[in-house]
Amino acid sequence: MTTRDGATGSRKPAGPARERVYDWLRDEIIKGSLEGGQFLDEQWVSRTVGVSRTPVREAFHRLAAEHFIQLMPRKGAQVRSVTARELEEVYQARRLIEGHAARSLCEARHGAPGGMTALLEPMERAGRERDWFEVAALNRQFHEVMVSTAGNSVITDLYEGLHSRQQRVGLRAMRARPERVGTVDAEHRALVAALDAFDAERALAVLDEHLRPVPEVVSVLPRGTDG
């Protein structure tokens, strides 16, 4: 089994054991410290995080349901790689949900939620510092504010179900094309401006461009046969 103790380290964050294990594994997979194809052993994870094996099994099942890992009989679990198909499908789902939210906000003449505007500077600063994990986390929050403010609780719940995969896919895309950070920042500001102008068509056009799979990113990912 391949492990990377030096990349992850032992830690005991606060909270229920199953949540500690889940949060730690999810974040390390998103960061890339635990790479696609890597095998995870229950005993190693329990020792690294400082918990028993029962919460590790619970975290494994949750992460498998979210397509972060694949459970392997008698082998533990294997980290899934981000595939081109997954990136395309996550972006497609986001276009549907975020497009509905943007149109709803414009029709209600709500304007851009304050939370979106407040996140612009921190996102841009994290991008200048090449802190891709922070960029991806703030980007997820930025878009979640728009969706939640639109006021449809069912759609918000569906969108929140995407957030970990969204963050992982976004980070992978940014690492593949770091030179796009300026373009992404400009698109975020254009989206805020369109919402403030109650211009639904412009907001949808910005989202279509913003959530368009970039060929140079797609080409470096394995094609994949499932989401």
PDB file of C-alpha atoms in Angstrom:
ATOM      1  CA  MET A   1       0.000   0.000   0.000  1.00  0.00           C
ATOM      2  CA  THR A   2       1.232   3.448  -0.885  1.00  0.00           C
ATOM      3  CA  THR A   3       0.969   6.148   1.770  1.00  0.00           C
ATOM      4  CA  ARG A   4       2.361   9.625   2.225  1.00  0.00           C
ATOM      5  CA  ASP A   5       2.750  10.142   5.951  1.00  0.00           C
ATOM      6  CA  GLY A   6       4.977  13.158   5.430  1.00  0.00           C
ATOM      7  CA  ALA A   7       2.366  14.891   3.287  1.00  0.00           C
ATOM      8  CA  THR A   8      -0.499  14.372   5.678  1.00  0.00           C
ATOM      9  CA  GLY A   9       0.837  14.010   9.184  1.00  0.00           C
ATOM     10  CA  SER A  10      -0.954  12.965  12.364  1.00  0.00           C
ATOM     11  CA  ARG A  11      -3.641  15.262  13.731  1.00  0.00           C
ATOM     12  CA  LYS A  12      -6.591  15.216  16.130  1.00  0.00           C
ATOM     13  CA  PRO A  13      -9.005  17.993  15.144  1.00  0.00           C
ATOM     14  CA  ALA A  14     -12.076  18.656  17.272  1.00  0.00           C
ATOM     15  CA  GLY A  15     -15.472  17.087  16.642  1.00  0.00           C
ATOM     16  CA  PRO A  16     -17.030  13.617  16.377  1.00  0.00           C
ATOM     17  CA  ALA A  17     -14.557  10.967  15.242  1.00  0.00           C
ATOM     18  CA  ARG A  18     -16.407  10.125  12.021  1.00  0.00           C
ATOM     19  CA  GLU A  19     -16.501  13.819  11.045  1.00  0.00           C
ATOM     20  CA  ARG A  20     -12.803  14.262  11.848  1.00  0.00           C
ATOM     21  CA  VAL A  21     -11.853  11.358   9.625  1.00  0.00           C
ATOM     22  CA  TYR A  22     -14.184  12.422   6.836  1.00  0.00           C
ATOM     23  CA  ASP A  23     -13.003  16.058   6.885  1.00  0.00           C
ATOM     24  CA  TRP A  24      -9.345  15.084   6.970  1.00  0.00           C
ATOM     25  CA  LEU A  25      -9.562  12.550   4.147  1.00  0.00           C
ATOM     26  CA  ARG A  26     -11.745  14.816   1.999  1.00  0.00           C
ATOM     27  CA  ASP A  27      -9.403  17.796   2.387  1.00  0.00           C
ATOM     28  CA  GLU A  28      -6.261  15.744   1.702  1.00  0.00           C
ATOM     29  CA  ILE A  29      -7.872  14.259  -1.430  1.00  0.00           C
ATOM     30  CA  ILE A  30      -8.976  17.711  -2.612  1.00  0.00           C
ATOM     31  CA  LYS A  31      -5.475  19.100  -2.008  1.00  0.00           C
ATOM     32  CA  GLY A  32      -3.910  16.184  -3.868  1.00  0.00           C
ATOM     33  CA  SER A  33      -1.861  15.016  -0.876  1.00  0.00           C
ATOM     34  CA  LEU A  34      -3.731  11.743  -1.292  1.00  0.00           C
ATOM     35  CA  GLU A  35      -3.503  11.186  -5.034  1.00  0.00           C
ATOM     36  CA  GLY A  36      -5.788   9.438  -7.487  1.00  0.00           C
ATOM     37  CA  GLY A  37      -4.986   5.731  -7.581  1.00  0.00           C
ATOM     38  CA  GLN A  38      -3.556   5.673  -4.068  1.00  0.00           C
ATOM     39  CA  PHE A  39      -4.736   2.908  -1.728  1.00  0.00           C
ATOM     40  CA  LEU A  40      -5.939   3.785   1.765  1.00  0.00           C
ATOM     41  CA  ASP A  41      -5.763   1.280   4.582  1.00  0.00           C
ATOM     42  CA  GLU A  42      -8.148   1.520   7.544  1.00  0.00           C
ATOM     43  CA  GLN A  43      -5.378   0.907  10.060  1.00  0.00           C
ATOM     44  CA  TRP A  44      -3.116   3.591   8.577  1.00  0.00           C
ATOM     45  CA  VAL A  45      -5.925   6.158   8.498  1.00  0.00           C
ATOM     46  CA  SER A  46      -7.015   5.382  12.081  1.00  0.00           C
ATOM     47  CA  ARG A  47      -3.417   5.744  13.287  1.00  0.00           C
ATOM     48  CA  THR A  48      -2.816   8.936  11.337  1.00  0.00           C
ATOM     49  CA  VAL A  49      -5.987  10.705  12.483  1.00  0.00           C
ATOM     50  CA  GLY A  50      -5.962   9.173  15.962  1.00  0.00           C
ATOM     51  CA  VAL A  51      -9.321   7.365  15.992  1.00  0.00           C
ATOM     52  CA  SER A  52     -10.601   3.799  16.053  1.00  0.00           C
ATOM     53  CA  ARG A  53     -11.306   1.896  12.840  1.00  0.00           C
ATOM     54  CA  THR A  54     -15.117   2.165  13.092  1.00  0.00           C
ATOM     55  CA  PRO A  55     -15.289   5.908  12.203  1.00  0.00           C
ATOM     56  CA  VAL A  56     -12.761   5.245   9.430  1.00  0.00           C
ATOM     57  CA  ARG A  57     -15.146   2.724   7.869  1.00  0.00           C
ATOM     58  CA  GLU A  58     -18.005   5.212   8.203  1.00  0.00           C
ATOM     59  CA  ALA A  59     -15.924   7.930   6.514  1.00  0.00           C
ATOM     60  CA  PHE A  60     -14.923   5.518   3.732  1.00  0.00           C
ATOM     61  CA  HIS A  61     -18.564   4.755   2.939  1.00  0.00           C
ATOM     62  CA  ARG A  62     -19.475   8.450   2.887  1.00  0.00           C
ATOM     63  CA  LEU A  63     -16.540   9.329   0.636  1.00  0.00           C
ATOM     64  CA  ALA A  64     -17.389   6.427  -1.672  1.00  0.00           C
ATOM     65  CA  ALA A  65     -20.946   7.738  -2.005  1.00  0.00           C
ATOM     66  CA  GLU A  66     -19.486  11.136  -2.943  1.00  0.00           C
ATOM     67  CA  HIS A  67     -17.176   9.567  -5.580  1.00  0.00           C
ATOM     68  CA  PHE A  68     -13.947  10.469  -3.794  1.00  0.00           C
ATOM     69  CA  ILE A  69     -12.852   6.872  -3.248  1.00  0.00           C
ATOM     70  CA  GLN A  70     -13.709   3.401  -4.475  1.00  0.00           C
ATOM     71  CA  LEU A  71     -14.107   0.607  -1.933  1.00  0.00           C
ATOM     72  CA  MET A  72     -11.972  -2.396  -2.853  1.00  0.00           C
ATOM     73  CA  PRO A  73     -12.817  -5.820  -1.343  1.00  0.00           C
ATOM     74  CA  ARG A  74      -9.935  -7.042   0.861  1.00  0.00           C
ATOM     75  CA  LYS A  75      -7.806  -4.073  -0.235  1.00  0.00           C
ATOM     76  CA  GLY A  76      -9.341  -1.133   1.634  1.00  0.00           C
ATOM     77  CA  ALA A  77     -10.131   1.889  -0.502  1.00  0.00           C
ATOM     78  CA  GLN A  78      -8.613   3.572  -3.534  1.00  0.00           C
ATOM     79  CA  VAL A  79      -8.697   7.302  -4.204  1.00  0.00           C
ATOM     80  CA  ARG A  80     -10.550   8.090  -7.433  1.00  0.00           C
ATOM     81  CA  SER A  81      -8.856  10.329  -9.974  1.00  0.00           C
ATOM     82  CA  VAL A  82     -10.630  13.415 -11.278  1.00  0.00           C
ATOM     83  CA  THR A  83     -11.683  12.520 -14.817  1.00  0.00           C
ATOM     84  CA  ALA A  84     -12.572  14.669 -17.787  1.00  0.00           C
ATOM     85  CA  ARG A  85     -16.083  13.258 -17.695  1.00  0.00           C
ATOM     86  CA  GLU A  86     -16.513  14.172 -14.029  1.00  0.00           C
ATOM     87  CA  LEU A  87     -15.312  17.717 -14.665  1.00  0.00           C
ATOM     88  CA  GLU A  88     -17.711  18.119 -17.581  1.00  0.00           C
ATOM     89  CA  GLU A  89     -20.663  16.702 -15.642  1.00  0.00           C
ATOM     90  CA  VAL A  90     -20.020  18.786 -12.518  1.00  0.00           C
ATOM     91  CA  TYR A  91     -19.825  21.920 -14.662  1.00  0.00           C
ATOM     92  CA  GLN A  92     -23.013  20.937 -16.503  1.00  0.00           C
ATOM     93  CA  ALA A  93     -24.900  20.486 -13.221  1.00  0.00           C
ATOM     94  CA  ARG A  94     -23.548  23.796 -11.962  1.00  0.00           C
ATOM     95  CA  ARG A  95     -24.675  25.634 -15.093  1.00  0.00           C
ATOM     96  CA  LEU A  96     -28.222  24.381 -14.605  1.00  0.00           C
ATOM     97  CA  ILE A  97     -28.432  25.255 -10.907  1.00  0.00           C
ATOM     98  CA  GLU A  98     -26.478  28.499 -10.946  1.00  0.00           C
ATOM     99  CA  GLY A  99     -28.233  29.686 -14.083  1.00  0.00           C
ATOM    100  CA  HIS A 100     -31.589  29.244 -12.375  1.00  0.00           C
ATOM    101  CA  ALA A 101     -30.317  31.122  -9.308  1.00  0.00           C
ATOM    102  CA  ALA A 102     -28.907  34.011 -11.347  1.00  0.00           C
ATOM    103  CA  ARG A 103     -32.132  34.419 -13.317  1.00  0.00           C
ATOM    104  CA  SER A 104     -34.209  34.303 -10.128  1.00  0.00           C
ATOM    105  CA  LEU A 105     -32.112  37.010  -8.486  1.00  0.00           C
ATOM    106  CA  CYS A 106     -32.340  39.244 -11.550  1.00  0.00           C
ATOM    107  CA  GLU A 107     -36.094  38.791 -11.902  1.00  0.00           C
ATOM    108  CA  ALA A 108     -36.492  39.666  -8.218  1.00  0.00           C
ATOM    109  CA  ARG A 109     -34.224  42.697  -8.788  1.00  0.00           C
ATOM    110  CA  HIS A 110     -32.224  41.556  -5.806  1.00  0.00           C
ATOM    111  CA  GLY A 111     -28.752  42.469  -7.003  1.00  0.00           C
ATOM    112  CA  ALA A 112     -25.592  40.547  -6.151  1.00  0.00           C
ATOM    113  CA  PRO A 113     -25.688  39.204  -2.588  1.00  0.00           C
ATOM    114  CA  GLY A 114     -23.267  40.996  -0.292  1.00  0.00           C
ATOM    115  CA  GLY A 115     -21.512  37.740   0.459  1.00  0.00           C
ATOM    116  CA  MET A 116     -20.447  37.405  -3.169  1.00  0.00           C
ATOM    117  CA  THR A 117     -18.960  40.890  -3.255  1.00  0.00           C
ATOM    118  CA  ALA A 118     -17.167  40.325   0.044  1.00  0.00           C
ATOM    119  CA  LEU A 119     -15.421  37.229  -1.317  1.00  0.00           C
ATOM    120  CA  LEU A 120     -13.969  38.884  -4.431  1.00  0.00           C
ATOM    121  CA  GLU A 121     -10.869  40.347  -2.772  1.00  0.00           C
ATOM    122  CA  PRO A 122     -10.013  37.246  -0.687  1.00  0.00           C
ATOM    123  CA  MET A 123     -10.318  35.042  -3.775  1.00  0.00           C
ATOM    124  CA  GLU A 124      -8.078  37.294  -5.810  1.00  0.00           C
ATOM    125  CA  ARG A 125      -5.522  37.503  -3.005  1.00  0.00           C
ATOM    126  CA  ALA A 126      -5.432  33.709  -2.648  1.00  0.00           C
ATOM    127  CA  GLY A 127      -4.946  33.440  -6.418  1.00  0.00           C
ATOM    128  CA  ARG A 128      -1.993  35.833  -6.353  1.00  0.00           C
ATOM    129  CA  GLU A 129      -0.480  33.715  -3.588  1.00  0.00           C
ATOM    130  CA  ARG A 130      -1.122  30.526  -5.601  1.00  0.00           C
ATOM    131  CA  ASP A 131      -3.013  29.005  -2.661  1.00  0.00           C
ATOM    132  CA  TRP A 132      -5.198  26.824  -4.860  1.00  0.00           C
ATOM    133  CA  PHE A 133      -6.922  25.022  -1.981  1.00  0.00           C
ATOM    134  CA  GLU A 134      -8.048  28.375  -0.572  1.00  0.00           C
ATOM    135  CA  VAL A 135      -9.037  29.631  -4.031  1.00  0.00           C
ATOM    136  CA  ALA A 136     -11.207  26.558  -4.606  1.00  0.00           C
ATOM    137  CA  ALA A 137     -12.816  26.821  -1.154  1.00  0.00           C
ATOM    138  CA  LEU A 138     -13.621  30.531  -1.554  1.00  0.00           C
ATOM    139  CA  ASN A 139     -14.854  29.992  -5.109  1.00  0.00           C
ATOM    140  CA  ARG A 140     -17.271  27.353  -3.837  1.00  0.00           C
ATOM    141  CA  GLN A 141     -18.540  29.751  -1.154  1.00  0.00           C
ATOM    142  CA  PHE A 142     -18.937  32.551  -3.717  1.00  0.00           C
ATOM    143  CA  HIS A 143     -21.232  30.489  -5.916  1.00  0.00           C
ATOM    144  CA  GLU A 144     -23.073  28.918  -2.970  1.00  0.00           C
ATOM    145  CA  VAL A 145     -24.059  32.376  -1.729  1.00  0.00           C
ATOM    146  CA  MET A 146     -25.744  33.089  -5.061  1.00  0.00           C
ATOM    147  CA  VAL A 147     -27.629  29.783  -5.067  1.00  0.00           C
ATOM    148  CA  SER A 148     -28.768  29.979  -1.443  1.00  0.00           C
ATOM    149  CA  THR A 149     -29.874  33.614  -1.759  1.00  0.00           C
ATOM    150  CA  ALA A 150     -32.172  32.692  -4.647  1.00  0.00           C
ATOM    151  CA  GLY A 151     -34.343  31.079  -1.989  1.00  0.00           C
ATOM    152  CA  ASN A 152     -35.187  27.612  -3.313  1.00  0.00           C
ATOM    153  CA  SER A 153     -34.276  25.287  -0.430  1.00  0.00           C
ATOM    154  CA  VAL A 154     -34.542  22.095  -2.506  1.00  0.00           C
ATOM    155  CA  ILE A 155     -32.165  23.432  -5.159  1.00  0.00           C
ATOM    156  CA  THR A 156     -29.830  24.724  -2.442  1.00  0.00           C
ATOM    157  CA  ASP A 157     -29.697  21.253  -0.878  1.00  0.00           C
ATOM    158  CA  LEU A 158     -28.947  19.691  -4.260  1.00  0.00           C
ATOM    159  CA  TYR A 159     -26.180  22.213  -4.864  1.00  0.00           C
ATOM    160  CA  GLU A 160     -24.629  21.648  -1.438  1.00  0.00           C
ATOM    161  CA  GLY A 161     -24.407  17.972  -2.336  1.00  0.00           C
ATOM    162  CA  LEU A 162     -21.978  18.961  -5.094  1.00  0.00           C
ATOM    163  CA  HIS A 163     -19.717  21.186  -3.034  1.00  0.00           C
ATOM    164  CA  SER A 164     -16.857  18.787  -2.209  1.00  0.00           C
ATOM    165  CA  ARG A 165     -16.639  17.466  -5.766  1.00  0.00           C
ATOM    166  CA  GLN A 166     -16.963  21.015  -7.061  1.00  0.00           C
ATOM    167  CA  GLN A 167     -14.031  22.100  -4.916  1.00  0.00           C
ATOM    168  CA  ARG A 168     -11.864  19.162  -5.992  1.00  0.00           C
ATOM    169  CA  VAL A 169     -12.632  19.622  -9.681  1.00  0.00           C
ATOM    170  CA  GLY A 170     -12.049  23.375  -9.429  1.00  0.00           C
ATOM    171  CA  LEU A 171      -8.696  22.949  -7.718  1.00  0.00           C
ATOM    172  CA  ARG A 172      -7.596  20.373 -10.288  1.00  0.00           C
ATOM    173  CA  ALA A 173      -8.550  22.715 -13.115  1.00  0.00           C
ATOM    174  CA  MET A 174      -6.702  25.656 -11.564  1.00  0.00           C
ATOM    175  CA  ARG A 175      -3.550  23.632 -11.023  1.00  0.00           C
ATOM    176  CA  ALA A 176      -3.668  22.479 -14.628  1.00  0.00           C
ATOM    177  CA  ARG A 177      -4.005  26.049 -15.941  1.00  0.00           C
ATOM    178  CA  PRO A 178      -2.788  28.507 -13.250  1.00  0.00           C
ATOM    179  CA  GLU A 179      -2.482  31.256 -15.853  1.00  0.00           C
ATOM    180  CA  ARG A 180      -6.297  31.364 -16.011  1.00  0.00           C
ATOM    181  CA  VAL A 181      -6.592  32.850 -12.520  1.00  0.00           C
ATOM    182  CA  GLY A 182      -6.915  36.395 -13.904  1.00  0.00           C
ATOM    183  CA  THR A 183      -9.650  35.319 -16.307  1.00  0.00           C
ATOM    184  CA  VAL A 184     -11.566  33.599 -13.515  1.00  0.00           C
ATOM    185  CA  ASP A 185     -11.295  36.697 -11.312  1.00  0.00           C
ATOM    186  CA  ALA A 186     -12.624  38.878 -14.137  1.00  0.00           C
ATOM    187  CA  GLU A 187     -15.552  36.507 -14.693  1.00  0.00           C
ATOM    188  CA  HIS A 188     -16.467  36.656 -11.010  1.00  0.00           C
ATOM    189  CA  ARG A 189     -16.561  40.452 -11.134  1.00  0.00           C
ATOM    190  CA  ALA A 190     -18.564  40.364 -14.374  1.00  0.00           C
ATOM    191  CA  LEU A 191     -21.118  38.063 -12.741  1.00  0.00           C
ATOM    192  CA  VAL A 192     -21.499  40.404  -9.763  1.00  0.00           C
ATOM    193  CA  ALA A 193     -21.916  43.367 -12.132  1.00  0.00           C
ATOM    194  CA  ALA A 194     -24.589  41.542 -14.166  1.00  0.00           C
ATOM    195  CA  LEU A 195     -26.544  40.644 -11.028  1.00  0.00           C
ATOM    196  CA  ASP A 196     -26.321  44.224  -9.766  1.00  0.00           C
ATOM    197  CA  ALA A 197     -27.682  45.419 -13.128  1.00  0.00           C
ATOM    198  CA  PHE A 198     -30.530  42.818 -12.982  1.00  0.00           C
ATOM    199  CA  ASP A 199     -29.267  41.619 -16.375  1.00  0.00           C
ATOM    200  CA  ALA A 200     -30.205  37.948 -16.470  1.00  0.00           C
ATOM    201  CA  GLU A 201     -29.003  37.321 -20.020  1.00  0.00           C
ATOM    202  CA  ARG A 202     -25.603  38.787 -19.276  1.00  0.00           C
ATOM    203  CA  ALA A 203     -25.339  36.793 -16.042  1.00  0.00           C
ATOM    204  CA  LEU A 204     -26.184  33.572 -17.899  1.00  0.00           C
ATOM    205  CA  ALA A 205     -23.634  34.357 -20.604  1.00  0.00           C
ATOM    206  CA  VAL A 206     -20.939  34.922 -17.961  1.00  0.00           C
ATOM    207  CA  LEU A 207     -21.821  31.639 -16.257  1.00  0.00           C
ATOM    208  CA  ASP A 208     -21.752  29.743 -19.556  1.00  0.00           C
ATOM    209  CA  GLU A 209     -18.230  30.989 -20.189  1.00  0.00           C
ATOM    210  CA  HIS A 210     -17.132  30.591 -16.574  1.00  0.00           C
ATOM    211  CA  LEU A 211     -18.344  26.987 -16.380  1.00  0.00           C
ATOM    212  CA  ARG A 212     -17.117  25.926 -19.797  1.00  0.00           C
ATOM    213  CA  PRO A 213     -14.658  23.000 -19.596  1.00  0.00           C
ATOM    214  CA  VAL A 214     -11.347  24.333 -20.908  1.00  0.00           C
ATOM    215  CA  PRO A 215      -9.874  21.983 -23.544  1.00  0.00           C
ATOM    216  CA  GLU A 216      -6.347  22.411 -22.171  1.00  0.00           C
ATOM    217  CA  VAL A 217      -7.591  21.189 -18.768  1.00  0.00           C
ATOM    218  CA  VAL A 218      -9.769  18.376 -20.110  1.00  0.00           C
ATOM    219  CA  SER A 219      -6.902  17.060 -22.232  1.00  0.00           C
ATOM    220  CA  VAL A 220      -4.654  16.362 -19.225  1.00  0.00           C
ATOM    221  CA  LEU A 221      -7.310  14.368 -17.330  1.00  0.00           C
ATOM    222  CA  PRO A 222      -8.134  10.676 -17.776  1.00  0.00           C
ATOM    223  CA  ARG A 223     -11.328  10.324 -19.791  1.00  0.00           C
ATOM    224  CA  GLY A 224     -13.206   8.182 -17.266  1.00  0.00           C
ATOM    225  CA  THR A 225     -16.247   5.982 -17.730  1.00  0.00           C
ATOM    226  CA  ASP A 226     -18.402   7.210 -14.837  1.00  0.00           C
ATOM    227  CA  GLY A 227     -19.047  10.381 -12.821  1.00  0.00           C
TER     228      GLY A 227
END
